[in-house]
Short mmCIF file of C-alpha atoms in Angstrom, two decimals:
data_model
loop_
_atom_site.label_atom_id
_atom_site.label_comp_id
_atom_site.label_asym_id
_atom_site.label_seq_id
_atom_site.Cartn_x
_atom_site.Cartn_y
_atom_site.Cartn_z
CA CYS F 1 -83.66 2.73 36.88
CA MET F 2 -84.62 2.95 33.21
CA SER F 3 -82.36 5.93 32.51
CA TRP F 4 -79.34 4.09 33.92
CA ALA F 5 -80.17 0.93 32.00
CA TRP F 6 -80.47 2.92 28.78
CA ARG F 7 -77.16 4.68 29.44
CA VAL F 8 -75.37 1.37 29.84
CA LEU F 9 -76.97 -0.02 26.71
CA ASP F 10 -76.08 3.12 24.76
CA GLU F 11 -72.47 2.53 25.78
CA PHE F 12 -72.71 -1.09 24.58
CA PHE F 13 -74.25 0.08 21.31
CA ASP F 14 -71.48 2.62 20.77
CA GLN F 15 -68.98 -0.19 21.22
CA GLY F 16 -70.94 -2.34 18.78
CA ASP F 17 -70.82 0.46 16.21
CA GLU F 18 -67.03 0.57 16.63
CA GLU F 19 -66.83 -3.21 16.28
CA LYS F 20 -68.82 -3.03 13.03
CA ASP F 21 -66.59 -0.21 11.75
CA LEU F 22 -63.51 -2.34 12.50
CA GLY F 23 -65.03 -5.38 10.81
CA ILE F 24 -64.81 -7.54 13.92
CA PRO F 25 -67.63 -9.64 15.43
CA VAL F 26 -70.14 -7.55 17.35
CA GLY F 27 -70.66 -8.55 20.97
CA MET F 28 -73.99 -10.11 21.90
CA LEU F 29 -75.40 -7.06 23.71
CA ASN F 30 -73.68 -4.51 21.48
CA ASP F 31 -75.87 -4.58 18.35
CA ARG F 32 -78.41 -1.78 18.57
CA HIS F 33 -80.43 -3.35 15.76
CA LYS F 34 -80.84 -6.74 17.45
CA VAL F 35 -81.08 -6.04 21.19
CA ASN F 36 -84.46 -5.53 22.81
CA ARG F 37 -83.76 -3.14 25.68
CA PRO F 38 -86.30 -4.43 28.25
CA GLY F 39 -85.53 -8.04 27.30
CA SER F 40 -81.84 -7.43 27.81
CA GLN F 41 -82.53 -6.16 31.31
CA HIS F 42 -84.37 -9.38 32.13
CA GLY F 43 -81.34 -11.38 31.04
CA PHE F 44 -78.91 -9.11 32.87
CA ILE F 45 -80.82 -9.35 36.14
CA ASN F 46 -81.56 -13.07 35.85
CA PHE F 47 -78.08 -14.24 34.86
CA LEU F 48 -75.74 -11.75 36.46
CA VAL F 49 -77.42 -9.75 39.21
CA ALA F 50 -79.65 -12.44 40.78
CA PRO F 51 -76.88 -14.94 41.57
CA PHE F 52 -74.75 -12.17 43.07
CA VAL F 53 -77.61 -10.82 45.19
CA ALA F 54 -78.63 -14.30 46.36
CA ALA F 55 -75.05 -15.09 47.40
CA SER F 56 -74.84 -11.78 49.24
CA VAL F 57 -78.08 -12.50 51.11
CA ARG F 58 -76.81 -15.93 52.11
CA VAL F 59 -73.81 -14.27 53.76
CA PHE F 60 -75.68 -11.19 55.01
CA PRO F 61 -79.33 -12.17 55.68
CA GLY F 62 -80.24 -8.59 56.49
CA LEU F 63 -79.92 -7.80 52.78
CA GLN F 64 -82.93 -10.01 51.96
CA PRO F 65 -85.21 -7.03 51.15
CA LEU F 66 -82.84 -6.17 48.30
CA HIS F 67 -83.48 -9.61 46.80
CA SER F 68 -87.24 -9.02 46.92
CA GLN F 69 -86.83 -5.59 45.32
CA MET F 70 -84.66 -7.06 42.59
CA ILE F 71 -87.47 -9.46 41.72
CA ARG F 72 -89.99 -6.63 41.62
CA ASN F 73 -87.64 -4.81 39.25
CA LEU F 74 -87.44 -7.94 37.10
CA GLU F 75 -91.24 -8.07 37.00
CA ALA F 76 -91.37 -4.42 35.94
CA TRP F 77 -88.93 -5.08 33.07
CA ARG F 78 -91.02 -8.10 32.08
CA ASN F 79 -94.11 -5.90 31.86
CA ILE F 80 -92.32 -3.27 29.77
CA TRP F 81 -90.99 -6.03 27.50
CA ILE F 82 -94.52 -7.35 26.97
CA GLU F 83 -95.86 -3.87 26.17
CA GLU F 84 -93.08 -3.10 23.70
CA THR F 85 -92.65 -6.42 21.92
CA LYS F 86 -96.01 -8.24 22.10
CA PRO F 87 -94.28 -11.63 22.63
CA THR F 88 -95.86 -15.05 22.28
CA ALA F 89 -97.50 -16.72 25.26
CA GLU F 90 -94.65 -19.23 25.25
CA ASP F 91 -92.02 -16.48 25.53
CA ILE F 92 -93.97 -14.81 28.33
CA ALA F 93 -94.20 -18.15 30.15
CA LYS F 94 -90.39 -18.50 30.00
CA LYS F 95 -89.87 -15.10 31.62
CA ASP F 96 -92.59 -15.88 34.18
CA ALA F 97 -90.82 -19.13 35.06
CA ASP F 98 -87.60 -17.18 35.71
CA VAL F 99 -89.48 -14.81 38.00
CA ALA F 100 -91.22 -17.68 39.82
CA LYS F 101 -87.87 -19.38 40.49
CA LEU F 102 -86.53 -16.20 42.03
CA TRP F 103 -89.63 -15.76 44.22
CA ALA F 104 -89.19 -19.36 45.44
CA LEU F 105 -85.55 -18.62 46.25
CA ASP F 106 -86.64 -15.40 47.94
CA ALA F 107 -88.91 -17.38 50.27
CA GLU F 108 -86.02 -19.72 51.11
CA LEU F 109 -83.72 -16.79 51.82
CA LEU F 110 -86.34 -15.15 54.00
CA ASP F 111 -86.83 -18.34 56.02
CA ARG F 112 -83.09 -18.82 56.31
CA GLY F 113 -82.73 -15.27 57.62
CA ARG F 114 -85.33 -15.91 60.30
CA VAL F 115 -83.38 -18.94 61.53
CA ALA F 116 -80.00 -17.19 61.53
#
């Protein structure tokens, strides 16, 4: 999954380079000098992918294993982020809280699927 994530970010960075060349504001994920790649994946999964996957599982309970795998992917990005950036304990705790919330939701979705 890392090669695909890097490809997408490279595309964002190319756009950011164009934005800089045009003298217009650079999009939040488009500045290659400010974006931490593993950290950006955490945000992407947590804020965009997770709500979509959770909604899908609510409609189609059989997709619940995908939700669990998504969280394992999020944990893997968290670990890469820690290795690469050496963040503070407070920053790690914030990411861990995001992961814990998703595991709690995963348990709810699993229980809901058993009832359905």
